[in-house]
PDB file of C-alpha atoms in Angstrom:
ATOM      1  CA  MET A   1     -45.390  28.953  36.854  1.00  0.00           C
ATOM      2  CA  GLY A   2     -46.843  25.510  36.268  1.00  0.00           C
ATOM      3  CA  THR A   3     -47.313  23.887  32.923  1.00  0.00           C
ATOM      4  CA  LEU A   4     -46.940  26.330  30.032  1.00  0.00           C
ATOM      5  CA  SER A   5     -49.910  26.241  27.651  1.00  0.00           C
ATOM      6  CA  ILE A   6     -49.240  27.075  23.988  1.00  0.00           C
ATOM      7  CA  LEU A   7     -51.785  27.287  21.178  1.00  0.00           C
ATOM      8  CA  THR A   8     -50.635  27.221  17.547  1.00  0.00           C
ATOM      9  CA  VAL A   9     -52.948  28.675  14.900  1.00  0.00           C
ATOM     10  CA  CYS A  10     -53.229  28.586  11.121  1.00  0.00           C
ATOM     11  CA  THR A  11     -56.074  28.810   8.629  1.00  0.00           C
ATOM     12  CA  HIS A  12     -57.259  25.191   8.325  1.00  0.00           C
ATOM     13  CA  ASN A  13     -55.510  23.471  11.259  1.00  0.00           C
ATOM     14  CA  ARG A  14     -54.311  20.792   8.866  1.00  0.00           C
ATOM     15  CA  THR A  15     -50.746  21.845   7.997  1.00  0.00           C
ATOM     16  CA  ARG A  16     -48.843  24.776   9.545  1.00  0.00           C
ATOM     17  CA  SER A  17     -50.396  24.804  13.026  1.00  0.00           C
ATOM     18  CA  VAL A  18     -50.090  21.007  13.175  1.00  0.00           C
ATOM     19  CA  LEU A  19     -46.421  21.223  12.160  1.00  0.00           C
ATOM     20  CA  MET A  20     -45.758  24.019  14.665  1.00  0.00           C
ATOM     21  CA  ALA A  21     -47.514  22.207  17.522  1.00  0.00           C
ATOM     22  CA  ALA A  22     -45.848  18.847  16.900  1.00  0.00           C
ATOM     23  CA  LEU A  23     -42.354  20.232  16.367  1.00  0.00           C
ATOM     24  CA  LEU A  24     -42.593  22.722  19.229  1.00  0.00           C
ATOM     25  CA  GLU A  25     -43.829  20.035  21.603  1.00  0.00           C
ATOM     26  CA  HIS A  26     -40.933  17.806  20.487  1.00  0.00           C
ATOM     27  CA  HIS A  27     -38.320  20.517  21.106  1.00  0.00           C
ATOM     28  CA  LEU A  28     -39.835  21.695  24.394  1.00  0.00           C
ATOM     29  CA  ALA A  29     -39.680  18.120  25.698  1.00  0.00           C
ATOM     30  CA  ALA A  30     -36.032  17.892  24.605  1.00  0.00           C
ATOM     31  CA  HIS A  31     -35.341  21.027  26.681  1.00  0.00           C
ATOM     32  CA  ASP A  32     -37.298  19.662  29.679  1.00  0.00           C
ATOM     33  CA  VAL A  33     -39.910  22.428  29.450  1.00  0.00           C
ATOM     34  CA  ASP A  34     -43.190  21.493  31.124  1.00  0.00           C
ATOM     35  CA  ALA A  35     -45.659  22.493  28.413  1.00  0.00           C
ATOM     36  CA  THR A  36     -48.779  21.449  26.579  1.00  0.00           C
ATOM     37  CA  VAL A  37     -49.095  22.453  22.936  1.00  0.00           C
ATOM     38  CA  THR A  38     -52.391  22.369  21.061  1.00  0.00           C
ATOM     39  CA  SER A  39     -53.470  23.644  17.667  1.00  0.00           C
ATOM     40  CA  ALA A  40     -56.547  25.141  16.022  1.00  0.00           C
ATOM     41  CA  GLY A  41     -57.646  26.981  12.890  1.00  0.00           C
ATOM     42  CA  TYR A  42     -60.456  28.959  11.347  1.00  0.00           C
ATOM     43  CA  ARG A  43     -62.082  26.519   8.927  1.00  0.00           C
ATOM     44  CA  HIS A  44     -63.827  23.143   9.178  1.00  0.00           C
ATOM     45  CA  GLU A  45     -63.552  20.869  12.186  1.00  0.00           C
ATOM     46  CA  GLY A  46     -62.876  17.150  12.167  1.00  0.00           C
ATOM     47  CA  LEU A  47     -60.532  16.925   9.176  1.00  0.00           C
ATOM     48  CA  PRO A  48     -57.197  15.066   9.307  1.00  0.00           C
ATOM     49  CA  ALA A  49     -53.807  16.671   8.892  1.00  0.00           C
ATOM     50  CA  THR A  50     -52.753  16.809   5.257  1.00  0.00           C
ATOM     51  CA  PRO A  51     -51.041  13.636   4.005  1.00  0.00           C
ATOM     52  CA  GLU A  52     -47.790  15.569   3.474  1.00  0.00           C
ATOM     53  CA  THR A  53     -47.881  16.835   7.069  1.00  0.00           C
ATOM     54  CA  VAL A  54     -48.425  13.326   8.415  1.00  0.00           C
ATOM     55  CA  ARG A  55     -45.675  11.851   6.213  1.00  0.00           C
ATOM     56  CA  LEU A  56     -43.043  14.536   6.806  1.00  0.00           C
ATOM     57  CA  LEU A  57     -43.554  14.494  10.566  1.00  0.00           C
ATOM     58  CA  ALA A  58     -43.466  10.671  10.572  1.00  0.00           C
ATOM     59  CA  GLU A  59     -40.056  10.902   8.892  1.00  0.00           C
ATOM     60  CA  ARG A  60     -38.964  12.836  12.003  1.00  0.00           C
ATOM     61  CA  GLY A  61     -40.485  10.255  14.340  1.00  0.00           C
ATOM     62  CA  ILE A  62     -43.588  12.305  15.187  1.00  0.00           C
ATOM     63  CA  ASP A  63     -47.050  10.777  14.767  1.00  0.00           C
ATOM     64  CA  VAL A  64     -49.954  13.127  13.972  1.00  0.00           C
ATOM     65  CA  GLY A  65     -52.036  10.502  12.182  1.00  0.00           C
ATOM     66  CA  SER A  66     -54.918  10.896  14.643  1.00  0.00           C
ATOM     67  CA  HIS A  67     -55.067  14.703  14.366  1.00  0.00           C
ATOM     68  CA  GLN A  68     -58.511  16.202  13.767  1.00  0.00           C
ATOM     69  CA  SER A  69     -58.842  19.877  12.898  1.00  0.00           C
ATOM     70  CA  ARG A  70     -60.692  22.175  15.277  1.00  0.00           C
ATOM     71  CA  GLN A  71     -61.660  25.806  15.306  1.00  0.00           C
ATOM     72  CA  VAL A  72     -60.102  28.569  17.348  1.00  0.00           C
ATOM     73  CA  THR A  73     -62.440  29.517  20.197  1.00  0.00           C
ATOM     74  CA  PRO A  74     -62.279  32.240  22.843  1.00  0.00           C
ATOM     75  CA  GLU A  75     -61.869  29.464  25.415  1.00  0.00           C
ATOM     76  CA  LEU A  76     -58.785  28.048  23.665  1.00  0.00           C
ATOM     77  CA  ILE A  77     -57.297  31.544  23.471  1.00  0.00           C
ATOM     78  CA  ASP A  78     -58.033  32.226  27.143  1.00  0.00           C
ATOM     79  CA  ALA A  79     -56.395  28.951  28.192  1.00  0.00           C
ATOM     80  CA  ALA A  80     -53.139  29.712  26.344  1.00  0.00           C
ATOM     81  CA  ASP A  81     -50.147  31.422  27.923  1.00  0.00           C
ATOM     82  CA  LEU A  82     -48.801  31.922  24.396  1.00  0.00           C
ATOM     83  CA  VAL A  83     -50.505  31.864  20.989  1.00  0.00           C
ATOM     84  CA  VAL A  84     -48.201  31.208  18.025  1.00  0.00           C
ATOM     85  CA  THR A  85     -49.658  31.794  14.566  1.00  0.00           C
ATOM     86  CA  ALA A  86     -48.623  31.295  10.965  1.00  0.00           C
ATOM     87  CA  GLU A  87     -49.802  34.678   9.633  1.00  0.00           C
ATOM     88  CA  ARG A  88     -50.368  38.268  10.752  1.00  0.00           C
ATOM     89  CA  GLU A  89     -54.049  37.884   9.911  1.00  0.00           C
ATOM     90  CA  HIS A  90     -54.294  35.091  12.481  1.00  0.00           C
ATOM     91  CA  VAL A  91     -52.778  37.363  15.155  1.00  0.00           C
ATOM     92  CA  VAL A  92     -55.415  39.981  14.383  1.00  0.00           C
ATOM     93  CA  LYS A  93     -58.242  37.416  14.476  1.00  0.00           C
ATOM     94  CA  VAL A  94     -57.067  36.177  17.871  1.00  0.00           C
ATOM     95  CA  ALA A  95     -56.884  39.764  19.160  1.00  0.00           C
ATOM     96  CA  VAL A  96     -60.368  40.531  17.832  1.00  0.00           C
ATOM     97  CA  ALA A  97     -61.740  37.475  19.644  1.00  0.00           C
ATOM     98  CA  ARG A  98     -59.890  38.351  22.844  1.00  0.00           C
ATOM     99  CA  ARG A  99     -58.444  41.863  22.973  1.00  0.00           C
ATOM    100  CA  ASP A 100     -56.121  41.072  25.886  1.00  0.00           C
ATOM    101  CA  ALA A 101     -54.569  38.207  23.887  1.00  0.00           C
ATOM    102  CA  PHE A 102     -52.613  40.482  21.513  1.00  0.00           C
ATOM    103  CA  ALA A 103     -49.761  40.812  24.035  1.00  0.00           C
ATOM    104  CA  ARG A 104     -49.252  37.026  24.026  1.00  0.00           C
ATOM    105  CA  THR A 105     -49.959  36.311  20.358  1.00  0.00           C
ATOM    106  CA  PHE A 106     -47.220  36.360  17.708  1.00  0.00           C
ATOM    107  CA  THR A 107     -46.446  34.831  14.345  1.00  0.00           C
ATOM    108  CA  LEU A 108     -43.724  32.216  14.789  1.00  0.00           C
ATOM    109  CA  PRO A 109     -41.095  34.230  12.859  1.00  0.00           C
ATOM    110  CA  GLU A 110     -42.046  37.403  14.749  1.00  0.00           C
ATOM    111  CA  LEU A 111     -41.669  35.656  18.099  1.00  0.00           C
ATOM    112  CA  ILE A 112     -38.255  34.302  17.129  1.00  0.00           C
ATOM    113  CA  ARG A 113     -37.164  37.758  15.975  1.00  0.00           C
ATOM    114  CA  TRP A 114     -38.135  39.530  19.199  1.00  0.00           C
ATOM    115  CA  ALA A 115     -36.902  36.696  21.423  1.00  0.00           C
ATOM    116  CA  GLY A 116     -33.537  37.090  19.700  1.00  0.00           C
ATOM    117  CA  VAL A 117     -33.511  40.760  20.655  1.00  0.00           C
ATOM    118  CA  VAL A 118     -34.634  40.235  24.260  1.00  0.00           C
ATOM    119  CA  GLY A 119     -32.768  37.003  24.911  1.00  0.00           C
ATOM    120  CA  PRO A 120     -33.684  33.804  26.737  1.00  0.00           C
ATOM    121  CA  ARG A 121     -36.361  33.843  29.418  1.00  0.00           C
ATOM    122  CA  GLN A 122     -34.129  32.080  31.956  1.00  0.00           C
ATOM    123  CA  SER A 123     -35.698  32.736  35.379  1.00  0.00           C
ATOM    124  CA  LYS A 124     -37.845  35.708  34.347  1.00  0.00           C
ATOM    125  CA  PRO A 125     -41.538  35.347  35.099  1.00  0.00           C
ATOM    126  CA  TRP A 126     -43.413  34.397  31.920  1.00  0.00           C
ATOM    127  CA  PRO A 127     -45.557  37.595  31.750  1.00  0.00           C
ATOM    128  CA  ASP A 128     -42.494  39.820  32.218  1.00  0.00           C
ATOM    129  CA  TRP A 129     -40.601  38.067  29.425  1.00  0.00           C
ATOM    130  CA  LEU A 130     -43.585  38.353  27.068  1.00  0.00           C
ATOM    131  CA  ASP A 131     -43.925  42.053  27.931  1.00  0.00           C
ATOM    132  CA  GLU A 132     -40.272  42.570  27.002  1.00  0.00           C
ATOM    133  CA  ILE A 133     -40.688  40.697  23.726  1.00  0.00           C
ATOM    134  CA  GLY A 134     -43.779  42.678  22.806  1.00  0.00           C
ATOM    135  CA  SER A 135     -42.524  46.094  23.870  1.00  0.00           C
ATOM    136  CA  GLU A 136     -41.144  47.089  20.450  1.00  0.00           C
ATOM    137  CA  ARG A 137     -43.608  45.329  18.166  1.00  0.00           C
ATOM    138  CA  PRO A 138     -46.178  47.215  16.110  1.00  0.00           C
ATOM    139  CA  ARG A 139     -49.433  47.878  17.905  1.00  0.00           C
ATOM    140  CA  ALA A 140     -52.749  46.460  16.808  1.00  0.00           C
ATOM    141  CA  SER A 141     -53.708  49.542  14.789  1.00  0.00           C
ATOM    142  CA  THR A 142     -50.637  49.237  12.512  1.00  0.00           C
ATOM    143  CA  TYR A 143     -49.957  45.532  12.822  1.00  0.00           C
ATOM    144  CA  LEU A 144     -51.249  44.304   9.450  1.00  0.00           C
ATOM    145  CA  GLY A 145     -49.233  46.908   7.550  1.00  0.00           C
ATOM    146  CA  ALA A 146     -46.004  46.127   9.381  1.00  0.00           C
ATOM    147  CA  GLU A 147     -43.155  43.944   8.162  1.00  0.00           C
ATOM    148  CA  ILE A 148     -43.937  40.867  10.228  1.00  0.00           C
ATOM    149  CA  GLY A 149     -42.585  37.468   9.264  1.00  0.00           C
ATOM    150  CA  GLU A 150     -45.056  34.731   8.387  1.00  0.00           C
ATOM    151  CA  VAL A 151     -44.950  30.980   7.763  1.00  0.00           C
ATOM    152  CA  ASP A 152     -45.730  30.210   4.124  1.00  0.00           C
ATOM    153  CA  ASP A 153     -48.418  27.620   3.442  1.00  0.00           C
ATOM    154  CA  PRO A 154     -46.939  24.721   1.437  1.00  0.00           C
ATOM    155  CA  THR A 155     -50.339  23.171   0.671  1.00  0.00           C
ATOM    156  CA  GLY A 156     -50.680  22.476  -3.038  1.00  0.00           C
ATOM    157  CA  ARG A 157     -47.025  23.267  -3.660  1.00  0.00           C
ATOM    158  CA  PRO A 158     -44.161  21.006  -4.842  1.00  0.00           C
ATOM    159  CA  LEU A 159     -42.520  18.641  -2.364  1.00  0.00           C
ATOM    160  CA  ASP A 160     -39.333  20.739  -2.171  1.00  0.00           C
ATOM    161  CA  VAL A 161     -41.437  23.632  -0.819  1.00  0.00           C
ATOM    162  CA  TRP A 162     -42.883  21.288   1.793  1.00  0.00           C
ATOM    163  CA  HIS A 163     -39.417  20.183   2.889  1.00  0.00           C
ATOM    164  CA  ARG A 164     -38.200  23.776   3.094  1.00  0.00           C
ATOM    165  CA  THR A 165     -41.268  24.840   5.098  1.00  0.00           C
ATOM    166  CA  VAL A 166     -40.990  21.938   7.536  1.00  0.00           C
ATOM    167  CA  ASP A 167     -37.259  22.613   7.988  1.00  0.00           C
ATOM    168  CA  GLU A 168     -37.938  26.320   8.651  1.00  0.00           C
ATOM    169  CA  ILE A 169     -40.694  25.574  11.162  1.00  0.00           C
ATOM    170  CA  ASP A 170     -38.506  22.945  12.841  1.00  0.00           C
ATOM    171  CA  GLN A 171     -35.598  25.363  13.163  1.00  0.00           C
ATOM    172  CA  MET A 172     -37.800  28.134  14.575  1.00  0.00           C
ATOM    173  CA  CYS A 173     -39.468  25.749  17.039  1.00  0.00           C
ATOM    174  CA  GLU A 174     -36.064  24.573  18.255  1.00  0.00           C
ATOM    175  CA  GLN A 175     -34.980  28.202  18.703  1.00  0.00           C
ATOM    176  CA  LEU A 176     -38.176  29.020  20.578  1.00  0.00           C
ATOM    177  CA  ALA A 177     -37.832  26.019  22.883  1.00  0.00           C
ATOM    178  CA  ALA A 178     -34.245  27.040  23.655  1.00  0.00           C
ATOM    179  CA  VAL A 179     -35.192  30.595  24.678  1.00  0.00           C
ATOM    180  CA  ILE A 180     -38.307  29.578  26.625  1.00  0.00           C
ATOM    181  CA  ARG A 181     -36.558  27.109  28.929  1.00  0.00           C
TER     182      ARG A 181
END
């Protein structure tokens, strides 16, 4: 497989998907994984990342000051080997846009959970590893009612919630990078 293409998705593409993309890209590079990570959302295009997102990532040496929000499109979904979302609803929206994408679309906590069960990819072909990860997950018809982990949105919340959310996303992105390599 060549360069791995990952799309991160949240509602506005101004906080959670930006955090996931930046932190995942950082950790994948640290693990020498050849990957491109992009982000998108379901609201307005052309807006900057939230000031808190920019500041908290800058504290970690990551610059997202030039980020501009964009909308999820079928083309972005099709181009991604993996779609990582913040919420179950985002998984469903991706699957509605592209039915075949459900097998490669997970919330970040869900992906970490199943990767922990299956184990690192190592030399397994990417599609085989994803099939293993997805083999026990709820199917599309029961997905929204299932106990699937989500990434809480810190927007509008106190700074301690922001720090906790960024730390959680950072930890999960590091775990994901470690099992993908």
